[in-house]
Tab-separated table of C-alpha atoms in Angstrom:
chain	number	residue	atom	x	y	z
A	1	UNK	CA	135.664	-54.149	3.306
A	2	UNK	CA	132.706	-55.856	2.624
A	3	UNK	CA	129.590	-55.780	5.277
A	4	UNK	CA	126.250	-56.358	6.053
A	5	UNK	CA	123.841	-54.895	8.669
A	6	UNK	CA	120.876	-56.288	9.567
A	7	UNK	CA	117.642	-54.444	10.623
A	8	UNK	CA	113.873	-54.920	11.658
A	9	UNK	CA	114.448	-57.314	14.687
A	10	UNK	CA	111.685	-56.746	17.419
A	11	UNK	CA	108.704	-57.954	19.558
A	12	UNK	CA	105.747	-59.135	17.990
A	13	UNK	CA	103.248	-61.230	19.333
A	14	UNK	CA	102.007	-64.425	17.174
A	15	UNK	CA	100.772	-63.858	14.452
A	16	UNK	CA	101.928	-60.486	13.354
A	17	UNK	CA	104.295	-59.640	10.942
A	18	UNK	CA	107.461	-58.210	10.680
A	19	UNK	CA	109.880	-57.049	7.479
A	20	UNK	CA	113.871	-57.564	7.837
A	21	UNK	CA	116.541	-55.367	6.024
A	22	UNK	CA	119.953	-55.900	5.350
A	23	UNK	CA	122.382	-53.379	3.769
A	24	UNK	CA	125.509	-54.310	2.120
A	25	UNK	CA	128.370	-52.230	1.681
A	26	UNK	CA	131.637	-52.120	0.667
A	27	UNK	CA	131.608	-54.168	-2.416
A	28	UNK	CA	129.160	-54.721	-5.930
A	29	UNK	CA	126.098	-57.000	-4.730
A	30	UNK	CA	125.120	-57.034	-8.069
A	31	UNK	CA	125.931	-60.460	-8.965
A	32	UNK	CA	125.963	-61.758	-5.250
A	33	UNK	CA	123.317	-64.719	-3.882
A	34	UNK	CA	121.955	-63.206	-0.888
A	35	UNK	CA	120.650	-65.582	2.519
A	36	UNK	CA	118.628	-65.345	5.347
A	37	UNK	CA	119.036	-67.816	8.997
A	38	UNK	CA	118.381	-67.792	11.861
A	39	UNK	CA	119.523	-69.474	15.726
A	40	UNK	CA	117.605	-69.938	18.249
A	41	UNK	CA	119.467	-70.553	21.897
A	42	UNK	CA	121.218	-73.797	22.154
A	43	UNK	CA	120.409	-74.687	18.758
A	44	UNK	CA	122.139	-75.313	14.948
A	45	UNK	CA	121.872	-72.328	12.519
A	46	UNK	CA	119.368	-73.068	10.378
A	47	UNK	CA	118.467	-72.149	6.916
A	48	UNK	CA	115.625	-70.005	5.986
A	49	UNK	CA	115.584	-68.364	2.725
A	50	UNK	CA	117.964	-67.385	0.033
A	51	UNK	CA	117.548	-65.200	-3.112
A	52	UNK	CA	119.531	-65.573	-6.976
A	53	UNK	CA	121.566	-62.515	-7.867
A	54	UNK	CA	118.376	-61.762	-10.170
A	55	UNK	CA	116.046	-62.134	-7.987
A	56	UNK	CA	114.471	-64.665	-10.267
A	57	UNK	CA	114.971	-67.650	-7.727
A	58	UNK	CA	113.871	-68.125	-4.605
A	59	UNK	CA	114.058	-70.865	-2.230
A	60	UNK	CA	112.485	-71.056	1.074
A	61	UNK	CA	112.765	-73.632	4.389
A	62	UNK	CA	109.748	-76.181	4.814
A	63	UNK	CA	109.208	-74.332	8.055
A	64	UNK	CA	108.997	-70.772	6.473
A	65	UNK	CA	106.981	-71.300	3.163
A	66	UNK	CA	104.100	-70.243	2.628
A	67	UNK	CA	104.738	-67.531	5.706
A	68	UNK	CA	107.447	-65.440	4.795
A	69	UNK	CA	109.116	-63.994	1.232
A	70	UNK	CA	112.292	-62.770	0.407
A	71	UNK	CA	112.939	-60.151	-1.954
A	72	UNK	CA	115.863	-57.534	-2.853
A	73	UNK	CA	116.931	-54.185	-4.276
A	74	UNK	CA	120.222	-54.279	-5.583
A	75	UNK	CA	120.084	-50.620	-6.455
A	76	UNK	CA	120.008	-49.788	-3.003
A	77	UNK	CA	122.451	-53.382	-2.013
A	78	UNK	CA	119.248	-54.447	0.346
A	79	UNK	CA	117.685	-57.473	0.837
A	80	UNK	CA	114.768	-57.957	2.797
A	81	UNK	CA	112.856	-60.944	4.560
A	82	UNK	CA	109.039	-60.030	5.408
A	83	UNK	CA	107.681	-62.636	7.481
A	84	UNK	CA	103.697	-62.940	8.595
A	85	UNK	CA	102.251	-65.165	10.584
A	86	UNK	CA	105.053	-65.477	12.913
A	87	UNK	CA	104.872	-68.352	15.606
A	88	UNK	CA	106.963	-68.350	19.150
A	89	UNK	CA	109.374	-70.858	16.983
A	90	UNK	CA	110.152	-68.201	14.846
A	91	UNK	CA	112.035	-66.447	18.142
A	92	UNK	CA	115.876	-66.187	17.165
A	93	UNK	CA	118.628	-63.986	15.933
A	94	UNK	CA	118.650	-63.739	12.184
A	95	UNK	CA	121.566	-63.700	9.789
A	96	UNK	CA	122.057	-62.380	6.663
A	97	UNK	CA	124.620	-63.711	4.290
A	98	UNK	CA	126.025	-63.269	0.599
A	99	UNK	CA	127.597	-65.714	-1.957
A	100	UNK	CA	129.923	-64.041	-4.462
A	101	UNK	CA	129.792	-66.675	-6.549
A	102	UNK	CA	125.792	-66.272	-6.915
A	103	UNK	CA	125.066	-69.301	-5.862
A	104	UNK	CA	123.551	-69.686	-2.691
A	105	UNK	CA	122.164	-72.591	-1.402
A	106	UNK	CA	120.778	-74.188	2.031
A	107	UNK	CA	124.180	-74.916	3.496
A	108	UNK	CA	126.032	-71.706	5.745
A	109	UNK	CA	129.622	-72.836	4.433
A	110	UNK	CA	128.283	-71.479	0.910
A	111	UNK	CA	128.803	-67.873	1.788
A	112	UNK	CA	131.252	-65.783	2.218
A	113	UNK	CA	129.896	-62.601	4.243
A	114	UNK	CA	127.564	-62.369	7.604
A	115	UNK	CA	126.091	-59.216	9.147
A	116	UNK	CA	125.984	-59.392	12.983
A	117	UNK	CA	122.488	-60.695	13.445
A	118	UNK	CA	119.099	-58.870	14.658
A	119	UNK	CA	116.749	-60.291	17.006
A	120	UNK	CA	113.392	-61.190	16.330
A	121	UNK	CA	111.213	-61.996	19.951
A	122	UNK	CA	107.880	-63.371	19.249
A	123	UNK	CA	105.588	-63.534	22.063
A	124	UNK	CA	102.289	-66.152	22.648
């Protein structure tokens, strides 16, 4: 059974940093699109970032460029999400996702697995 497990979530006050892991198990990554997002109480999931099977493509939300970068290891079936500069709207529980098809995209419907979320609390 496929799954992923999230890691990293924390405290951080504005403007520090922080580096997210997921692990995925139970199935070849390989070829899989892998996605970040994030909710924030009483609002939408949002997008954030999402990675090609590669790793050659990248694609990032307006409100995250510039600040954070996704990368991955399939050897090890991780992908992580370091984020600097963090700002108090940055506070929610993020997701990651995979696409078997390798596709990925902005839109949640596109994949097919979710971990169960970390937290990430940053402070003014």
């Amino acid at each position: 059974q496929v799954q992923l497990e999230e890691s990293g979530g924390g405290l951080v006050q504005a403007g520090g940093s922080l580096r997210l892991s997921c692990v995925a198990s139970g199935g070849i990554f390989s070829d899989y699109a892998m996605g970040w997002f994030r909710q924030a109480p009483g609002k939408e999931r949002e997008f954030v970032s999402y990675i090609s099977w590669s790793g050659s493509y990248k694609y990032y939300a307006d409100s995250v460029k510039g600040r954070f970068t996704i990368s991955r290891d399939i050897a090890k079936n991780t992908v992580y999400l370091r984020m600097n500069s963090l700002k108090t709207e940055d506070t929610a529980v993020y997701y990651c996702a995979a696409d078997r098809a390798g596709l990925g995209g902005r839109v949640s419907d596109a994949y097919d697995y979710w971990g169960q979320g970390t937290q990430v609390t940053v402070s003014s």
